[in-house]
PDB file of C-alpha atoms in Angstrom:
ATOM      1  CA  MET A  20     116.923 300.257 -53.764  1.00 67.00           C
ATOM      2  CA  ASN A  21     119.479 302.123 -51.884  1.00 75.00           C
ATOM      3  CA  ALA A  22     121.556 298.921 -51.039  1.00 79.00           C
ATOM      4  CA  PHE A  23     121.643 298.068 -54.646  1.00 83.00           C
ATOM      5  CA  PHE A  24     123.394 301.184 -55.493  1.00 83.00           C
ATOM      6  CA  VAL A  25     125.961 300.293 -52.843  1.00 84.00           C
ATOM      7  CA  PHE A  26     126.596 297.011 -54.537  1.00 87.00           C
ATOM      8  CA  THR A  27     127.245 298.817 -57.754  1.00 88.00           C
ATOM      9  CA  LEU A  28     129.581 301.412 -56.146  1.00 90.00           C
ATOM     10  CA  VAL A  29     131.839 299.190 -54.346  1.00 90.00           C
ATOM     11  CA  PRO A  30     133.655 297.330 -57.427  1.00 90.00           C
ATOM     12  CA  VAL A  31     133.388 300.727 -59.368  1.00 93.00           C
ATOM     13  CA  THR A  32     135.515 302.291 -56.415  1.00 91.00           C
ATOM     14  CA  LEU A  33     137.745 299.527 -56.283  1.00 89.00           C
ATOM     15  CA  ILE A  34     138.432 299.546 -59.931  1.00 89.00           C
ATOM     16  CA  SER A  35     138.977 303.295 -59.742  1.00 90.00           C
ATOM     17  CA  VAL A  36     141.127 303.105 -56.968  1.00 90.00           C
ATOM     18  CA  GLY A  37     143.354 300.281 -58.477  1.00 88.00           C
ATOM     19  CA  LEU A  38     143.531 302.332 -61.636  1.00 90.00           C
ATOM     20  CA  TYR A  39     144.669 305.502 -60.143  1.00 91.00           C
ATOM     21  CA  ARG A  40     147.398 303.443 -57.989  1.00 90.00           C
ATOM     22  CA  PHE A  41     148.752 301.746 -61.377  1.00 91.00           C
ATOM     23  CA  TRP A  42     149.063 304.911 -63.201  1.00 92.00           C
ATOM     24  CA  ARG A  43     150.664 306.885 -60.085  1.00 93.00           C
ATOM     25  CA  CYS A  44     153.075 304.149 -60.047  1.00 91.00           C
ATOM     26  CA  VAL A  45     154.015 304.267 -63.386  1.00 92.00           C
ATOM     27  CA  HIS A  46     154.478 308.105 -63.056  1.00 93.00           C
ATOM     28  CA  ARG A  47     156.604 307.567 -60.137  1.00 93.00           C
ATOM     29  CA  LEU A  48     158.849 305.390 -62.209  1.00 91.00           C
ATOM     30  CA  GLY A  49     159.148 308.390 -64.793  1.00 92.00           C
ATOM     31  CA  GLN A  50     157.804 306.155 -67.490  1.00 90.00           C
ATOM     32  CA  SER A  51     154.182 307.596 -68.047  1.00 90.00           C
ATOM     33  CA  LYS A  52     155.104 309.089 -71.504  1.00 91.00           C
ATOM     34  CA  GLU A  53     156.754 305.987 -72.810  1.00 89.00           C
ATOM     35  CA  LEU A  54     153.777 304.057 -71.603  1.00 89.00           C
ATOM     36  CA  MET A  55     151.442 306.233 -73.227  1.00 90.00           C
ATOM     37  CA  ARG A  56     153.698 305.909 -76.423  1.00 89.00           C
ATOM     38  CA  LEU A  57     153.623 302.300 -76.373  1.00 87.00           C
ATOM     39  CA  ALA A  58     149.992 301.730 -75.674  1.00 87.00           C
ATOM     40  CA  PRO A  59     147.769 304.536 -76.249  1.00 88.00           C
ATOM     41  CA  HIS A  60     144.845 302.278 -75.935  1.00 91.00           C
ATOM     42  CA  MET A  61     145.557 301.524 -72.335  1.00 90.00           C
ATOM     43  CA  VAL A  62     145.194 305.243 -71.439  1.00 90.00           C
ATOM     44  CA  ALA A  63     142.021 305.628 -73.585  1.00 92.00           C
ATOM     45  CA  LEU A  64     140.380 302.681 -72.130  1.00 93.00           C
ATOM     46  CA  ASP A  65     141.181 303.580 -68.504  1.00 93.00           C
ATOM     47  CA  GLY A  66     139.670 306.775 -69.179  1.00 93.00           C
ATOM     48  CA  VAL A  67     136.560 305.247 -70.556  1.00 94.00           C
ATOM     49  CA  THR A  68     136.391 303.139 -67.495  1.00 94.00           C
ATOM     50  CA  ILE A  69     136.631 306.150 -65.207  1.00 95.00           C
ATOM     51  CA  CYS A  70     133.918 307.943 -67.005  1.00 95.00           C
ATOM     52  CA  ALA A  71     131.752 304.787 -66.481  1.00 94.00           C
ATOM     53  CA  ALA A  72     132.713 304.819 -63.030  1.00 95.00           C
ATOM     54  CA  PHE A  73     131.549 308.253 -62.432  1.00 94.00           C
ATOM     55  CA  THR A  74     128.507 307.730 -64.451  1.00 92.00           C
ATOM     56  CA  THR A  75     127.414 304.767 -61.994  1.00 93.00           C
ATOM     57  CA  LEU A  76     128.122 307.309 -59.136  1.00 91.00           C
ATOM     58  CA  TYR A  77     125.781 310.036 -60.998  1.00 89.00           C
ATOM     59  CA  TYR A  78     122.908 307.732 -61.298  1.00 90.00           C
ATOM     60  CA  ALA A  79     123.297 306.230 -57.586  1.00 90.00           C
ATOM     61  CA  ALA A  80     123.298 309.724 -56.321  1.00 88.00           C
ATOM     62  CA  LEU A  81     120.114 310.366 -58.646  1.00 86.00           C
ATOM     63  CA  GLY A  82     118.545 307.187 -56.902  1.00 84.00           C
ATOM     64  CA  TRP A  83     119.317 308.337 -53.576  1.00 84.00           C
ATOM     65  CA  GLY A  84     117.176 311.611 -54.409  1.00 79.00           C
ATOM     66  CA  VAL A  85     120.546 314.072 -54.434  1.00 80.00           C
ATOM     67  CA  THR A  86     119.597 317.080 -56.523  1.00 76.00           C
ATOM     68  CA  LEU A  87     121.812 316.913 -59.777  1.00 77.00           C
ATOM     69  CA  PRO A  88     121.686 318.682 -63.115  1.00 75.00           C
ATOM     70  CA  LEU A  89     119.639 316.309 -65.536  1.00 75.00           C
ATOM     71  CA  PHE A  90     121.749 315.999 -68.513  1.00 73.00           C
ATOM     72  CA  PHE A  91     119.955 314.160 -71.101  1.00 71.00           C
ATOM     73  CA  HIS A  92     116.135 314.201 -69.865  1.00 71.00           C
ATOM     74  CA  ASP A  93     113.979 316.986 -68.900  1.00 74.00           C
ATOM     75  CA  LYS A  94     112.253 315.265 -65.974  1.00 80.00           C
ATOM     76  CA  PRO A  95     113.736 312.957 -63.033  1.00 78.00           C
ATOM     77  CA  LEU A  96     113.959 309.308 -63.747  1.00 80.00           C
ATOM     78  CA  ALA A  97     112.078 306.674 -62.154  1.00 84.00           C
ATOM     79  CA  ASP A  98     113.659 304.376 -59.412  1.00 84.00           C
ATOM     80  CA  TRP A  99     114.012 301.462 -61.624  1.00 88.00           C
ATOM     81  CA  GLU A 100     115.550 303.489 -64.490  1.00 87.00           C
ATOM     82  CA  ASN A 101     118.232 304.727 -61.789  1.00 86.00           C
ATOM     83  CA  VAL A 102     119.049 301.411 -60.814  1.00 90.00           C
ATOM     84  CA  LEU A 103     118.966 299.835 -64.469  1.00 91.00           C
ATOM     85  CA  ILE A 104     121.211 302.502 -65.694  1.00 90.00           C
ATOM     86  CA  ALA A 105     123.534 302.454 -62.608  1.00 91.00           C
ATOM     87  CA  ALA A 106     123.877 298.632 -63.062  1.00 93.00           C
ATOM     88  CA  ALA A 107     124.605 298.861 -66.974  1.00 95.00           C
ATOM     89  CA  CYS A 108     127.445 301.421 -66.043  1.00 94.00           C
ATOM     90  CA  CYS A 109     128.868 299.235 -63.358  1.00 94.00           C
ATOM     91  CA  LEU A 110     128.840 296.325 -65.628  1.00 95.00           C
ATOM     92  CA  THR A 111     130.350 298.418 -68.441  1.00 94.00           C
ATOM     93  CA  CYS A 112     133.038 299.577 -65.896  1.00 93.00           C
ATOM     94  CA  MET A 113     133.830 296.122 -64.858  1.00 92.00           C
ATOM     95  CA  GLY A 114     134.134 294.780 -68.276  1.00 92.00           C
ATOM     96  CA  LEU A 115     136.292 297.264 -69.538  1.00 91.00           C
ATOM     97  CA  SER A 116     138.686 296.992 -66.752  1.00 89.00           C
ATOM     98  CA  TRP A 117     138.662 293.232 -67.241  1.00 87.00           C
ATOM     99  CA  GLN A 118     139.253 293.637 -70.983  1.00 88.00           C
ATOM    100  CA  ASN A 119     141.739 296.388 -70.699  1.00 85.00           C
ATOM    101  CA  ALA A 120     143.653 295.286 -67.545  1.00 79.00           C
ATOM    102  CA  GLY A 121     144.878 291.948 -68.458  1.00 72.00           C
ATOM    103  CA  ARG A 122     147.128 291.100 -65.771  1.00 75.00           C
ATOM    104  CA  ARG A 123     148.007 294.467 -64.398  1.00 79.00           C
ATOM    105  CA  PHE A 124     145.826 293.843 -61.259  1.00 77.00           C
ATOM    106  CA  GLU A 125     146.790 290.355 -60.508  1.00 75.00           C
ATOM    107  CA  ALA A 126     149.557 291.098 -57.710  1.00 70.00           C
ATOM    108  CA  GLY A 127     146.991 293.041 -55.663  1.00 71.00           C
ATOM    109  CA  PRO A 128     145.500 296.161 -54.969  1.00 71.00           C
ATOM    110  CA  SER A 129     148.247 297.238 -52.571  1.00 78.00           C
ATOM    111  CA  TRP A 130     150.873 300.110 -53.649  1.00 81.00           C
ATOM    112  CA  GLY A 131     153.517 297.234 -53.698  1.00 81.00           C
ATOM    113  CA  GLY A 132     151.292 295.051 -55.902  1.00 83.00           C
ATOM    114  CA  MET A 133     150.727 298.065 -58.196  1.00 86.00           C
ATOM    115  CA  ARG A 134     154.386 298.926 -58.351  1.00 88.00           C
ATOM    116  CA  GLU A 135     155.006 295.325 -59.297  1.00 87.00           C
ATOM    117  CA  SER A 136     152.218 295.486 -61.998  1.00 87.00           C
ATOM    118  CA  ALA A 137     153.799 298.765 -63.186  1.00 88.00           C
ATOM    119  CA  VAL A 138     157.206 297.278 -63.672  1.00 89.00           C
ATOM    120  CA  ARG A 139     155.735 293.913 -65.109  1.00 88.00           C
ATOM    121  CA  THR A 140     153.768 296.131 -67.844  1.00 88.00           C
ATOM    122  CA  LEU A 141     156.779 298.170 -68.808  1.00 89.00           C
ATOM    123  CA  VAL A 142     159.109 295.246 -69.202  1.00 89.00           C
ATOM    124  CA  ALA A 143     156.518 293.294 -70.825  1.00 87.00           C
ATOM    125  CA  PHE A 144     156.164 296.309 -73.445  1.00 87.00           C
ATOM    126  CA  ARG A 145     160.219 296.487 -73.797  1.00 87.00           C
ATOM    127  CA  ILE A 146     160.328 292.774 -74.567  1.00 88.00           C
ATOM    128  CA  LEU A 147     157.924 293.284 -77.541  1.00 85.00           C
ATOM    129  CA  ASP A 148     159.804 295.997 -78.817  1.00 84.00           C
ATOM    130  CA  ALA A 149     162.931 293.857 -78.667  1.00 83.00           C
ATOM    131  CA  VAL A 150     161.239 291.175 -80.367  1.00 84.00           C
ATOM    132  CA  GLU A 151     160.053 293.500 -83.095  1.00 81.00           C
ATOM    133  CA  VAL A 152     163.475 294.807 -83.836  1.00 79.00           C
ATOM    134  CA  SER A 153     164.917 291.389 -83.816  1.00 79.00           C
ATOM    135  CA  TYR A 154     162.330 290.216 -86.147  1.00 79.00           C
ATOM    136  CA  ALA A 155     162.926 293.141 -88.506  1.00 78.00           C
ATOM    137  CA  THR A 156     166.616 292.912 -88.622  1.00 77.00           C
ATOM    138  CA  LYS A 157     166.400 289.080 -89.597  1.00 76.00           C
ATOM    139  CA  THR A 158     163.708 289.565 -92.295  1.00 78.00           C
ATOM    140  CA  SER A 159     165.636 292.516 -93.923  1.00 74.00           C
ATOM    141  CA  GLY A 160     168.846 290.777 -93.886  1.00 70.00           C
ATOM    142  CA  CYS A 161     170.916 293.408 -91.968  1.00 68.00           C
ATOM    143  CA  VAL A 162     173.836 292.295 -90.081  1.00 62.00           C
ATOM    144  CA  ILE A 163     174.663 294.120 -87.050  1.00 62.00           C
ATOM    145  CA  ASP A 164     178.315 293.597 -86.013  1.00 61.00           C
ATOM    146  CA  SER A 165     179.162 294.387 -82.158  1.00 59.00           C
ATOM    147  CA  ASP A 166     182.711 295.680 -83.204  1.00 61.00           C
ATOM    148  CA  ALA A 167     181.806 297.932 -85.999  1.00 55.00           C
ATOM    149  CA  LEU A 168     180.088 301.393 -85.636  1.00 57.00           C
ATOM    150  CA  GLU A 169     177.968 301.234 -88.831  1.00 55.00           C
ATOM    151  CA  VAL A 170     175.343 298.662 -90.018  1.00 52.00           C
ATOM    152  CA  ARG A 171     176.211 296.801 -93.128  1.00 53.00           C
ATOM    153  CA  LYS A 172     173.707 295.093 -95.462  1.00 55.00           C
TER     154      LYS A 172
END
């Protein structure tokens, strides 16, 4: 049973380190507030992913016999219950990161790869903003003259 907890904690730890490195690189670029404004769901789902990772660690520690406060039950869980809950939390963490991350972690878990992923994500959102502005300008019939200082309709 103890080896199974190690197998659940390895992917959860790698995912958590990858998320930390990604957001640290975005913060180093000075674009964390802009990215949170452009994609608030990304921050929220990354937070839920980290909570699932900590829950996996919590139930693995309970399975190893570490004395922790029991939040939702009065008596200690059986070994198979700890294994089942830790596996479910691990799969939740992996599924959320796979669904939410998209192509963020494709360049690799190194700091250089995370910097590239942070820049790629920021550029993708800026391109999407430019496309939306272009579409809104075309559909509203606005003409923007590069020599003029005002917008004529």
